[in-house]
Amino acid sequence: MLEKLRQLVAQTSLQLSDSQLQQCIDYVQLLHKWNSAYNLTSVRDPAEMLVKHVMDSLVIAPHLQGEHFIDVGTGPGLPGVLLAIYYPKKHFTLLDSLGKRVRFLNQVKLQLGLTNIHPLQSRVEQHQPTKHYDGVISRAFASTADMLQWCRHLPAPTGSFYAMKGAAVQEEIAALPDFVKVSAVIPLQVPELDASRHLVILTST
């Protein structure tokens, strides 16, 4: 699996050390192990997880600006865990409302030695941070318009929303609330993934 991940990463501009690659593999193995009991992801095959979870998460890394991020509706830590592996000096709050997912993330934090993640069980609209975030990240979490309404209180004035989306990007952009503007729509290339991916970056107006 390590060699397979190395080949996938080589098809991108991403730079990961051997220890970072190993952490990604360790994460996949933990996810696979816990998945049978906790049903954390519909992807059952670890080799598929490398593409659909690891690479699909990592491709947004070059576009993040700032130091403190929150991954809302993180599920089993996607993309937050992978981004924390990629950026050991940046801090990621991993927010989810389900206790079983947060328990899994605490185990990930312990076993992978990820001191820069903070798993947190809460509904997003109830989370009141002591310090606002440079970036609010969402992947497969509601529509962009809903995500913005629920997360409006989370970013710093200069912060951004990072919405990871599939193909129907323009429809969602057309329905955006007026308190944000689109900074960029970036097509993402995920090696060996036969699906359209985009990163929509939004800032406050």
XYZ file of C-alpha atoms in Angstrom:
205
model
C 0.000 0.000 0.000
C 2.850 2.354 0.741
C 4.234 1.953 -2.772
C 0.777 2.502 -4.259
C 0.342 5.727 -2.300
C 3.804 6.855 -3.366
C 2.784 6.345 -7.020
C -0.444 8.304 -6.537
C 1.340 11.219 -4.857
C 3.941 11.248 -7.651
C 1.137 12.138 -10.081
C 0.558 15.419 -8.221
C 2.650 18.400 -7.080
C 2.323 17.280 -3.435
C 5.455 16.625 -1.392
C 5.228 14.074 1.435
C 8.071 12.578 3.445
C 8.298 8.816 4.055
C 6.994 9.318 7.582
C 4.015 11.336 6.290
C 3.223 8.620 3.727
C 3.367 6.044 6.513
C 0.993 8.133 8.659
C -1.487 8.176 5.760
C -1.256 4.377 5.510
C -1.649 4.021 9.290
C -4.770 6.176 9.097
C -6.270 3.997 6.333
C -5.524 0.851 8.320
C -7.189 2.298 11.430
C -10.193 3.426 9.402
C -10.515 -0.025 7.842
C -10.221 -1.700 11.262
C -12.833 0.500 12.959
C -15.163 0.629 9.977
C -16.697 -2.810 10.452
C -17.939 -1.914 13.947
C -18.541 1.835 13.583
C -19.608 2.132 9.926
C -17.507 5.266 9.391
C -17.364 5.142 5.581
C -19.110 3.314 2.746
C -15.708 2.664 1.153
C -14.664 -0.782 2.396
C -11.515 -1.503 0.417
C -8.294 0.070 1.821
C -6.847 0.420 -1.705
C -9.950 2.392 -2.700
C -9.561 4.542 0.417
C -6.145 5.658 -0.851
C -7.809 7.296 -3.855
C -11.274 8.248 -2.580
C -10.211 9.452 0.871
C -6.464 10.107 1.106
C -5.776 11.659 -2.294
C -9.199 13.308 -2.523
C -8.408 15.082 0.766
C -4.767 15.938 0.108
C -5.310 17.687 -3.251
C -6.724 20.787 -1.553
C -3.616 21.230 0.651
C -1.764 23.678 -1.653
C -4.747 26.055 -1.640
C -5.104 26.563 2.129
C -4.143 29.956 3.531
C -3.590 30.435 7.268
C -2.728 28.474 10.392
C -5.984 27.561 12.161
C -8.692 25.574 10.407
C -11.923 23.808 11.236
C -13.172 20.795 9.295
C -16.960 20.848 9.761
C -18.830 17.562 9.508
C -15.461 15.847 9.404
C -16.904 12.326 9.673
C -13.933 9.998 10.179
C -11.518 12.923 9.661
C -11.882 13.742 5.992
C -10.141 15.869 4.908
C -8.872 17.164 8.281
C -6.679 14.240 9.350
C -4.895 14.088 5.997
C -4.363 17.861 5.922
C -2.966 17.709 9.475
C -0.504 15.043 8.329
C 0.503 17.222 5.377
C 0.817 20.400 7.490
C 2.191 19.389 10.924
C 2.576 23.077 11.908
C -1.023 24.055 11.123
C -3.852 23.313 13.569
C -7.111 21.569 12.644
C -10.276 21.344 14.732
C -12.240 18.287 13.562
C -15.912 18.886 14.287
C -18.613 16.217 14.172
C -21.911 15.712 15.987
C -21.561 11.920 16.310
C -19.714 10.530 19.333
C -18.502 7.368 17.578
C -16.668 9.449 14.956
C -15.042 11.646 17.603
C -13.971 8.537 19.543
C -12.348 7.216 16.386
C -10.595 10.551 15.798
C -9.217 10.574 19.334
C -7.764 7.134 18.633
C -6.256 8.442 15.387
C -4.736 11.373 17.264
C -3.202 9.018 19.823
C -1.895 6.336 17.457
C -0.590 8.663 14.747
C 0.821 11.187 17.218
C -1.081 14.063 15.600
C -0.718 16.815 18.183
C -2.146 19.372 15.714
C -5.698 17.975 15.586
C -8.475 18.661 18.064
C -11.470 16.308 17.673
C -14.625 17.993 18.935
C -18.165 16.666 19.306
C -20.684 19.407 18.639
C -23.316 20.589 16.211
C -21.707 23.238 14.039
C -24.240 25.957 14.897
C -23.569 25.428 18.627
C -19.772 25.635 18.357
C -18.559 28.993 19.667
C -14.776 29.181 19.158
C -12.631 31.279 21.471
C -10.566 32.202 18.422
C -12.016 32.465 14.942
C -10.587 30.333 12.149
C -8.472 31.219 9.136
C -10.344 28.605 7.149
C -13.611 26.680 7.402
C -13.366 23.454 5.392
C -16.245 21.235 4.319
C -16.348 18.042 2.286
C -19.642 16.312 1.508
C -21.350 18.438 4.174
C -24.732 19.812 3.044
C -25.184 22.317 0.241
C -22.774 25.240 0.079
C -25.580 27.681 0.960
C -26.564 25.651 4.054
C -22.942 25.228 5.088
C -22.416 28.998 4.919
C -25.518 29.771 6.990
C -24.518 27.277 9.708
C -20.837 28.249 9.716
C -21.117 32.008 9.236
C -19.891 32.690 12.800
C -16.716 30.574 12.515
C -14.171 32.353 10.259
C -12.091 35.381 11.195
C -12.910 38.567 9.206
C -10.071 37.724 6.805
C -10.826 33.982 6.836
C -12.152 31.846 3.983
C -14.630 29.053 3.408
C -13.245 26.044 1.507
C -16.058 23.923 0.043
C -15.033 20.653 -1.624
C -17.537 19.878 -4.352
C -18.260 17.507 -7.223
C -19.582 18.436 -10.652
C -22.642 20.664 -10.071
C -20.647 23.654 -8.838
C -22.340 26.428 -10.806
C -25.828 25.552 -9.520
C -24.607 25.906 -5.926
C -22.761 29.139 -6.665
C -25.958 30.612 -8.098
C -27.708 29.952 -4.764
C -25.081 31.548 -2.509
C -26.135 34.039 0.182
C -25.113 37.660 -0.297
C -22.673 37.792 2.635
C -20.001 35.896 0.701
C -18.272 36.193 -2.632
C -16.480 33.550 -4.682
C -12.693 34.027 -4.611
C -11.867 31.010 -6.757
C -13.283 27.824 -8.242
C -10.387 25.403 -8.640
C -10.717 22.167 -10.625
C -8.959 19.383 -8.731
C -7.160 16.437 -10.294
C -7.368 13.362 -8.089
C -5.198 10.538 -9.509
C -7.236 7.473 -10.531
C -10.542 9.034 -9.450
C -13.119 8.941 -12.226
C -15.189 11.853 -10.946
C -15.238 15.632 -11.157
C -13.840 17.534 -8.154
C -13.684 21.258 -7.404
C -12.610 23.477 -4.544
C -14.779 26.560 -4.103
C -13.079 29.274 -2.027
C -15.383 31.937 -0.574
C -14.706 35.070 1.450
C -16.977 37.505 3.290
C -18.223 40.500 1.369
